[in-house]
CSV table of N, CA and C in Angstrom, one decimal:
chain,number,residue,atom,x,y,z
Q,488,UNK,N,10.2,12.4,-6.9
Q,488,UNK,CA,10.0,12.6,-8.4
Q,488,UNK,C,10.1,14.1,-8.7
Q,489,UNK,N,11.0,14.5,-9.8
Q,489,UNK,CA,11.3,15.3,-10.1
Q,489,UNK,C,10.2,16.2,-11.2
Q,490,UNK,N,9.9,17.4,-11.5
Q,490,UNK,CA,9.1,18.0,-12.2
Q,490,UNK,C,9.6,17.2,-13.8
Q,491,UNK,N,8.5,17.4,-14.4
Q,491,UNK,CA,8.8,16.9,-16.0
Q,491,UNK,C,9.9,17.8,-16.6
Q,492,UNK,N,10.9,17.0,-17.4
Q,492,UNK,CA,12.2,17.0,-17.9
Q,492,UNK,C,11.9,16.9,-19.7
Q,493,UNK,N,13.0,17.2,-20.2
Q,493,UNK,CA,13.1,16.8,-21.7
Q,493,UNK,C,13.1,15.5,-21.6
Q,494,UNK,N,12.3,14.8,-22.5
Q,494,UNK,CA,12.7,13.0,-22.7
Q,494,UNK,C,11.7,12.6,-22.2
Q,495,UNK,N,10.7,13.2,-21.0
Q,495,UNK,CA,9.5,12.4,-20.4
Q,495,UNK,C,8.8,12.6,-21.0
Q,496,UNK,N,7.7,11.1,-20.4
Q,496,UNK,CA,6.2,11.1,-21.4
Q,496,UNK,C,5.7,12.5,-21.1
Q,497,UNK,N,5.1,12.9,-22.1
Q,497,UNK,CA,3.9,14.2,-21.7
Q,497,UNK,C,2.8,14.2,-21.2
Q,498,UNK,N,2.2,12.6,-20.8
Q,498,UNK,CA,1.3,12.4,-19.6
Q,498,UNK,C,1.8,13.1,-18.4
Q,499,UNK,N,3.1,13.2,-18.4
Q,499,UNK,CA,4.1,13.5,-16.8
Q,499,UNK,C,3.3,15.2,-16.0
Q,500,UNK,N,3.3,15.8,-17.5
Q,500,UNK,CA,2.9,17.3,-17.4
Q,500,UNK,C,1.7,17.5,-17.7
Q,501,UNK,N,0.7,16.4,-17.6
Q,501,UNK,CA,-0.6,16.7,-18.0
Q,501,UNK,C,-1.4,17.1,-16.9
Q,502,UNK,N,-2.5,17.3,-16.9
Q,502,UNK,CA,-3.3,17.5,-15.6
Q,502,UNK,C,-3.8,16.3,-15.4
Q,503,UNK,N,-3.8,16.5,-14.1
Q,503,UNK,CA,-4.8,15.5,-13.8
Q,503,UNK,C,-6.2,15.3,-14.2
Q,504,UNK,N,-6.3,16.9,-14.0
Q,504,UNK,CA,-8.4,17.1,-14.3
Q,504,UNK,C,-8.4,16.6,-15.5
Q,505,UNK,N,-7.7,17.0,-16.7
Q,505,UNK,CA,-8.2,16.9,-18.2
Q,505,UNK,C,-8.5,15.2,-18.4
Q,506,UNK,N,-7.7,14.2,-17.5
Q,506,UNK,CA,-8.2,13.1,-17.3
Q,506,UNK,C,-8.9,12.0,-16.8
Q,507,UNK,N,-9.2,13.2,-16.2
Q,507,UNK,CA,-10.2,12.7,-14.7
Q,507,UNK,C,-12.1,12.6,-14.9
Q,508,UNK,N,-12.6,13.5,-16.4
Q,508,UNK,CA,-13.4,13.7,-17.0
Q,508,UNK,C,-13.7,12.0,-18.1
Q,509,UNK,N,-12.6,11.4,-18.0
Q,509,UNK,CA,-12.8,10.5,-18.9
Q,509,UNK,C,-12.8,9.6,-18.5
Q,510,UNK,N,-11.9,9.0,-17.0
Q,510,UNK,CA,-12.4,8.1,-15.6
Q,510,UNK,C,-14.1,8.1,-15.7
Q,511,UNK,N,-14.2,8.6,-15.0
Q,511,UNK,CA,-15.6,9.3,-15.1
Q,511,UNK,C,-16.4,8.9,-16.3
Q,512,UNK,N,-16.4,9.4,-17.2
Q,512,UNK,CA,-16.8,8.8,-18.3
Q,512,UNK,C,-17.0,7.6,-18.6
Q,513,UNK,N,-16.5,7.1,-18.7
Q,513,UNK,CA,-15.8,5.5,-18.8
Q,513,UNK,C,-16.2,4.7,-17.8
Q,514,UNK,N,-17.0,5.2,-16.6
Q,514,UNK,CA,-16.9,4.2,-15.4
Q,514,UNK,C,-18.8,4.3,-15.5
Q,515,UNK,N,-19.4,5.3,-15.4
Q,515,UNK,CA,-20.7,5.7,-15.6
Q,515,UNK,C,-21.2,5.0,-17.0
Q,516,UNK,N,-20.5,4.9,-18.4
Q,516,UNK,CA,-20.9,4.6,-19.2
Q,516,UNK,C,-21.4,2.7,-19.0
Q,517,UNK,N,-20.7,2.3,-18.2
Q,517,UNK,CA,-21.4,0.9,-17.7
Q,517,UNK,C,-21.8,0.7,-16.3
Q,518,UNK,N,-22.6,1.8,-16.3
Q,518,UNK,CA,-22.9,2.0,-14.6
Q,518,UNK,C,-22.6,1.7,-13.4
Q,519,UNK,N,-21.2,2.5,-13.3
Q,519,UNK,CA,-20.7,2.6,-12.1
Q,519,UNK,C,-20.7,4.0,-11.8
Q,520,UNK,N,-20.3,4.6,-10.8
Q,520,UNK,CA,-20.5,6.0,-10.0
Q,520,UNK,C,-18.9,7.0,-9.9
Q,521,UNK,N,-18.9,7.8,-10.1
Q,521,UNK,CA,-18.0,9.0,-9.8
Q,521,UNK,C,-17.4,8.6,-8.5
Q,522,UNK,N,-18.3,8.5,-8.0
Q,522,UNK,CA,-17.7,8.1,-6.3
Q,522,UNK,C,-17.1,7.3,-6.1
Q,523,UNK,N,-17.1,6.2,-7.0
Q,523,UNK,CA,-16.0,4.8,-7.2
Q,523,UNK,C,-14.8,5.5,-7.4
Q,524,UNK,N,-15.1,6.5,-8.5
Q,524,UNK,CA,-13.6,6.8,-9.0
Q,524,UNK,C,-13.2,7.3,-8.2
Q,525,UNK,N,-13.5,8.6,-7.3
Q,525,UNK,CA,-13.0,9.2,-6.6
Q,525,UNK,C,-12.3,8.1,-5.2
Q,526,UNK,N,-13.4,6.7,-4.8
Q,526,UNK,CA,-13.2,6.0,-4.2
Q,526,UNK,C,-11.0,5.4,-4.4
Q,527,UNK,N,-11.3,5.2,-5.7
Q,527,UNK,CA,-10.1,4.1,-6.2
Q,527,UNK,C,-9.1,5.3,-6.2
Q,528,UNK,N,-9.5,6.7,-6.4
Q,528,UNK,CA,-8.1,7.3,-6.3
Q,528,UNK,C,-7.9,7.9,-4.8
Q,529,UNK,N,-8.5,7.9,-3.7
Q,529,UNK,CA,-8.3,8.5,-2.5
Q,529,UNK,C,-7.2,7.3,-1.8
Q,530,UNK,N,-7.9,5.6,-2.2
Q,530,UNK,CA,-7.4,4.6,-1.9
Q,530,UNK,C,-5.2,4.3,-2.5
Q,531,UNK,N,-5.8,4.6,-3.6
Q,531,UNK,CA,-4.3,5.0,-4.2
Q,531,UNK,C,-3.6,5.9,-3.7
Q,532,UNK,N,-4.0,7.3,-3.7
Q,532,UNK,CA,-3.3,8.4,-3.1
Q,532,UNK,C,-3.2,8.6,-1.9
Q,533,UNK,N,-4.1,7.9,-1.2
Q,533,UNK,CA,-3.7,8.7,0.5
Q,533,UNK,C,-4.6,10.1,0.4
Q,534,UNK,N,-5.0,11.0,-0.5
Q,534,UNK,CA,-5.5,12.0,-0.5
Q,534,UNK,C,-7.0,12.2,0.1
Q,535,UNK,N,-7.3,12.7,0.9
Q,535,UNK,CA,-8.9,12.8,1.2
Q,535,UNK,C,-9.9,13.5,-0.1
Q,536,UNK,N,-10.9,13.2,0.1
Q,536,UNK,CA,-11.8,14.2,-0.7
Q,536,UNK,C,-11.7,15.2,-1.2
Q,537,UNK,N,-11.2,16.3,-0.4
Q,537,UNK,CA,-10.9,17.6,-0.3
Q,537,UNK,C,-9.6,18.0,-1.1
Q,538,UNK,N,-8.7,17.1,-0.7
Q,538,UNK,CA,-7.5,17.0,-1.3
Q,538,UNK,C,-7.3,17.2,-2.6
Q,539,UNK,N,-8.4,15.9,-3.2
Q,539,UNK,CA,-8.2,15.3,-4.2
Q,539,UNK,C,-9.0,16.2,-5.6
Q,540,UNK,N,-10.1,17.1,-4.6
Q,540,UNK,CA,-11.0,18.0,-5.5
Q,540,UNK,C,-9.5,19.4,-5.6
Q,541,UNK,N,-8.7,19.7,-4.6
Q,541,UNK,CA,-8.1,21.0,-4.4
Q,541,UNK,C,-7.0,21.0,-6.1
Q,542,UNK,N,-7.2,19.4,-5.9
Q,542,UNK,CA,-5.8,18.6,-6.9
Q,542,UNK,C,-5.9,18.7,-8.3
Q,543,UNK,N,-7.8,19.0,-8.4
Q,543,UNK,CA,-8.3,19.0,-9.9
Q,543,UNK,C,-8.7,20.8,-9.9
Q,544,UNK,N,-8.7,21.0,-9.3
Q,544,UNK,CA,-9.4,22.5,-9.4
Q,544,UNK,C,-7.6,23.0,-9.7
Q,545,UNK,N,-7.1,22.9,-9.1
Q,545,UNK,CA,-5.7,23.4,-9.4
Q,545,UNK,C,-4.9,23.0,-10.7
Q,546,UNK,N,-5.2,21.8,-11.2
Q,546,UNK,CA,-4.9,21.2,-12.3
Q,546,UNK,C,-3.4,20.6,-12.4
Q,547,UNK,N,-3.2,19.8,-11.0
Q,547,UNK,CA,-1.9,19.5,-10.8
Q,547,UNK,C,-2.0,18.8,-11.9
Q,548,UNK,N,-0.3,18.5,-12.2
Q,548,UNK,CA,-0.2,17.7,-13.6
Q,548,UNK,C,0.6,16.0,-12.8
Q,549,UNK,N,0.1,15.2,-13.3
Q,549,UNK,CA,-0.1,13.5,-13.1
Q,549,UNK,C,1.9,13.3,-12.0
Q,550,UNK,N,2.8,14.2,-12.8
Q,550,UNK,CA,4.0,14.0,-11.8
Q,550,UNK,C,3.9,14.4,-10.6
Q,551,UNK,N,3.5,15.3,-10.5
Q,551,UNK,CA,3.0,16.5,-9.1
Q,551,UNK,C,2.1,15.5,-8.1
Q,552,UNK,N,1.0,14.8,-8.6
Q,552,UNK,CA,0.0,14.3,-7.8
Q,552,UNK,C,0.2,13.3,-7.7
Q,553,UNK,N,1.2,12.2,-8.4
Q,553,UNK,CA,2.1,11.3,-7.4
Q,553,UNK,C,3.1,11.6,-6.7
Q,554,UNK,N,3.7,12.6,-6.9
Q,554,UNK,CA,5.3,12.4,-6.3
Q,554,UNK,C,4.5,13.3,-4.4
Q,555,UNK,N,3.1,14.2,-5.1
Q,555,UNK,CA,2.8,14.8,-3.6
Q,555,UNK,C,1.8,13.9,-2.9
Q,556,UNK,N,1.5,12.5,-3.4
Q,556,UNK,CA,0.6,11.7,-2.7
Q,556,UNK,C,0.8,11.9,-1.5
Q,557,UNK,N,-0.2,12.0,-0.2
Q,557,UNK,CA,0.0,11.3,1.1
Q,557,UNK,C,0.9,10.3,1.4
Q,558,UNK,N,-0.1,9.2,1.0
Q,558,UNK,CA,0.2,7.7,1.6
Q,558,UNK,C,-0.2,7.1,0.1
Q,559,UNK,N,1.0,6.9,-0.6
Q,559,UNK,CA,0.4,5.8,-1.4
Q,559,UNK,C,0.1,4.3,-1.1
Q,560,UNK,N,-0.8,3.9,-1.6
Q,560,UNK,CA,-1.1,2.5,-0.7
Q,560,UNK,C,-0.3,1.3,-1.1
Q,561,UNK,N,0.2,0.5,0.3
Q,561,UNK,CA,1.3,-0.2,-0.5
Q,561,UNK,C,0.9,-1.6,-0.7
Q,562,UNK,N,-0.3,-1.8,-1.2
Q,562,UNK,CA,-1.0,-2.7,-1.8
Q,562,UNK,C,-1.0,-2.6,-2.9
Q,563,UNK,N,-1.1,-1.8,-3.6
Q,563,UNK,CA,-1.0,-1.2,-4.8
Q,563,UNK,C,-0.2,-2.0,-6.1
Q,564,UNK,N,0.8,-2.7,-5.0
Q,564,UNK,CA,1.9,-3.6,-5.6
Q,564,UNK,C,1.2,-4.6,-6.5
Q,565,UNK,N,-0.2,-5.2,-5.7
Q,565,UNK,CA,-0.6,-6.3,-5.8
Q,565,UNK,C,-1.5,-6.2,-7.2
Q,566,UNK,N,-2.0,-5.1,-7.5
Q,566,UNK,CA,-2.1,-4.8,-9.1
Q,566,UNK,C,-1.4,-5.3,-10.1
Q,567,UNK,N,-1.9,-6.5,-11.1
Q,567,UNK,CA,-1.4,-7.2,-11.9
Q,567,UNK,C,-2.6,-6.7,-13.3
Q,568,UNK,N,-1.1,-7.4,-14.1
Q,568,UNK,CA,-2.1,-7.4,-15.6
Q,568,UNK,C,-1.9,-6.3,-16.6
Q,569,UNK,N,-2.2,-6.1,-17.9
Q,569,UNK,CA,-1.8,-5.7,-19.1
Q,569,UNK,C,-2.8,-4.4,-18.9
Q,570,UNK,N,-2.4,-3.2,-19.5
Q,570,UNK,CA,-3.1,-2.1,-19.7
Q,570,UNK,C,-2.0,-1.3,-20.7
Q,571,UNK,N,-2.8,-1.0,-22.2
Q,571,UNK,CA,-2.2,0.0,-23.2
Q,571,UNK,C,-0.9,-1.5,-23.5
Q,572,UNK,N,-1.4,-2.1,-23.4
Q,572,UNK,CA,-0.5,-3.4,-24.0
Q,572,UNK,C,0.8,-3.8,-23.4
Q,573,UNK,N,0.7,-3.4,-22.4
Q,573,UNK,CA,2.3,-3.5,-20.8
Q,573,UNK,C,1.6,-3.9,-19.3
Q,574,UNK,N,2.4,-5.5,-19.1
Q,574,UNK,CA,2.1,-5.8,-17.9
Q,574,UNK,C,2.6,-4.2,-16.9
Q,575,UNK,N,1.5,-4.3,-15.9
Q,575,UNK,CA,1.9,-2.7,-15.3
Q,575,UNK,C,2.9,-3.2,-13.7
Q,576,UNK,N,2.8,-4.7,-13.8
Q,576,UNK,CA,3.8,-5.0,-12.9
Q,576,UNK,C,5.2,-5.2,-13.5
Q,577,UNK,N,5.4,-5.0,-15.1
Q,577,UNK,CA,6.6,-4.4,-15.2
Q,577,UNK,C,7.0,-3.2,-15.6
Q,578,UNK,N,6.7,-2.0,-15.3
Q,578,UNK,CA,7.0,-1.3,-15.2
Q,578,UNK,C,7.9,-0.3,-14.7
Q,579,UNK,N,8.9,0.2,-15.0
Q,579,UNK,CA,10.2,0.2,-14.3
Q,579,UNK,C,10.1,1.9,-13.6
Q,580,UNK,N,9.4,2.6,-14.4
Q,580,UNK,CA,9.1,4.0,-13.7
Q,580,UNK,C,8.5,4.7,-13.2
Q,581,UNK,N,9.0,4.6,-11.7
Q,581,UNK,CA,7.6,5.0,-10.9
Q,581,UNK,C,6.5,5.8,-11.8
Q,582,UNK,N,6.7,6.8,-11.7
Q,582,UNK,CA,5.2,7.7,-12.4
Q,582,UNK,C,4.4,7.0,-13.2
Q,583,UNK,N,5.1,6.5,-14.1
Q,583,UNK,CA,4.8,5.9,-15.2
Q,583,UNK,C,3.7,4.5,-14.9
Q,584,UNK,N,4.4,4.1,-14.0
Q,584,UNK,CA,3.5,2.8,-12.8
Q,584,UNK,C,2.6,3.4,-12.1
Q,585,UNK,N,2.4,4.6,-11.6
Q,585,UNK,CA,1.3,4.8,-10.4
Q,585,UNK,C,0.1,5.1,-11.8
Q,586,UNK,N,0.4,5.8,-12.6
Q,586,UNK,CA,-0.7,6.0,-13.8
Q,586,UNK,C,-0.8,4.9,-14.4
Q,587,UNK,N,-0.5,4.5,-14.5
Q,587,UNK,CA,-0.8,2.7,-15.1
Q,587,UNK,C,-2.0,1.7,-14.1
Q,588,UNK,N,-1.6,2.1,-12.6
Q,588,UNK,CA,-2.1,1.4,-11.6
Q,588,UNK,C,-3.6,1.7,-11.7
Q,589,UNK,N,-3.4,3.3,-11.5
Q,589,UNK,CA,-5.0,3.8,-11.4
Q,589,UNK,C,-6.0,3.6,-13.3
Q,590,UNK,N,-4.8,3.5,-14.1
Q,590,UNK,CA,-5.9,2.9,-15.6
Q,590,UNK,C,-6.4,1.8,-15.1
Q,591,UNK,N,-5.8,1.3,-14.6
Q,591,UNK,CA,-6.1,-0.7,-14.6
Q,591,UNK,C,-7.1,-0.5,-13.7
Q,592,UNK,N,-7.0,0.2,-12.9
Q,592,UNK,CA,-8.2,0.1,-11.3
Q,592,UNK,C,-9.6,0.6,-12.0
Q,593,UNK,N,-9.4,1.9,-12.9
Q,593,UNK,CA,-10.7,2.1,-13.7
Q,593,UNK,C,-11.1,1.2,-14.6
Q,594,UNK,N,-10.2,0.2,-15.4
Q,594,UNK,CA,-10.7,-0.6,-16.2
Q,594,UNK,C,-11.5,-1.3,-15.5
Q,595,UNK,N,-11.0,-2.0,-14.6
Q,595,UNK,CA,-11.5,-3.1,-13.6
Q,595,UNK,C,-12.9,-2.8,-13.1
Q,596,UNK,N,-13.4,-1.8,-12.8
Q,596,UNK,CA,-14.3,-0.9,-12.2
Q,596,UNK,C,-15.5,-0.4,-13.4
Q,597,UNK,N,-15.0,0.1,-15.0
Q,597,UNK,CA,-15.5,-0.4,-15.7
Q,597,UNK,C,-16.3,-1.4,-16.1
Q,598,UNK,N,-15.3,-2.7,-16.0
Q,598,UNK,CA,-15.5,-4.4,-16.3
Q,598,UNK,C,-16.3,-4.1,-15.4
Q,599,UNK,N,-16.9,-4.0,-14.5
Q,599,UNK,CA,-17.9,-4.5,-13.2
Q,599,UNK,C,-17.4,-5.4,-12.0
Q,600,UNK,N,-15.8,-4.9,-11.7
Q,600,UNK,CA,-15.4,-5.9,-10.5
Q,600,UNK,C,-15.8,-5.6,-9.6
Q,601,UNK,N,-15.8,-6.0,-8.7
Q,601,UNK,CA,-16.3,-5.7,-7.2
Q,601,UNK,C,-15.1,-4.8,-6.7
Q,602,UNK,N,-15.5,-3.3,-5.6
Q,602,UNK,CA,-14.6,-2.9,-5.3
Q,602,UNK,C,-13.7,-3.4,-4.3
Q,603,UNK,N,-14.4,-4.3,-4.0
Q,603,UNK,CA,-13.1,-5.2,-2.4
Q,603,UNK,C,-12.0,-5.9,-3.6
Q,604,UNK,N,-12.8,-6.0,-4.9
Q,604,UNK,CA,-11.2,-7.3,-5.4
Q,604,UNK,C,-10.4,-5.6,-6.2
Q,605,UNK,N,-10.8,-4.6,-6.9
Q,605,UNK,CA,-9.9,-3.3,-7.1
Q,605,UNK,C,-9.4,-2.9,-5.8
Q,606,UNK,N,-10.1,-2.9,-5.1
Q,606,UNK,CA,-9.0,-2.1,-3.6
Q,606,UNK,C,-8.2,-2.8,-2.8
Q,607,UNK,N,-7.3,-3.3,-3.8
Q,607,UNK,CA,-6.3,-4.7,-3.3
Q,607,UNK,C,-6.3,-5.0,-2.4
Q,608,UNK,N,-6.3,-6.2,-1.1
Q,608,UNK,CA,-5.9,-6.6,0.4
Q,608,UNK,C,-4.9,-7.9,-0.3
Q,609,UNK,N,-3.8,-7.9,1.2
Q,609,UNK,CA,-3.1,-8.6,1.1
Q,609,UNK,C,-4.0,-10.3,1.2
Q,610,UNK,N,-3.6,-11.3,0.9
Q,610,UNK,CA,-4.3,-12.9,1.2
Q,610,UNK,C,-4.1,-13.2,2.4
């Protein structure tokens, strides 16, 4: 994945941190924990703790911190369902799909799923 271009969403160039504040937000506001979040995105990205703080302190922008994931998880696939009004399992562009993945995992996490059914396993 190439740096942000003319023609891409401007999520592509955003930071991560500036959105990372509203995960957060959003997850605590129906009592869930920071550490979920951080949970659902180490799980996604392959990134450790350390990583994943170096990623916000630095203020990589959303293309950068997928295209430099570790290990993205390839369960990930298994993420179904509508978010911002678009199944995120059709989604044709990667970037565009890995931020989609992680909205749907905070929504879910939000809702009050359990984290074993957000941290996808195969059946």
């Amino acid at each position: 994945m190439a740096k942000p271009t003319e023609g891409k969403h401007r999520i592509y160039s955003m930071p991560v941190a500036s959105v990372y504040p509203h995960y957060i937000t959003k997850a605590e506001r129906k009592g869930r924990h920071k550490d979920e979040v951080d949970q659902i995105i180490r799980w996604h990205t392959g990134y450790s703790q350390q990583a994943l703080e170096e990623r916000l302190a630095r203020e990589t922008d959303f293309e950068t911190f997928f295209a430099e994931a570790p290990a993205l998880n390839p369960n990930r696939s298994l993420i179904t369902g509508v978010i911002c009004g678009v199944k995120v399992q059709d989604i044709q562009e990667d970037t565009m799909r890995e931020i989609r993945y992680l909205d749907k995992m905070v929504d879910e996490l939000a809702k009050g799923k359990a984290m074993e059914k957000i941290l996808r396993q195969p059946a």
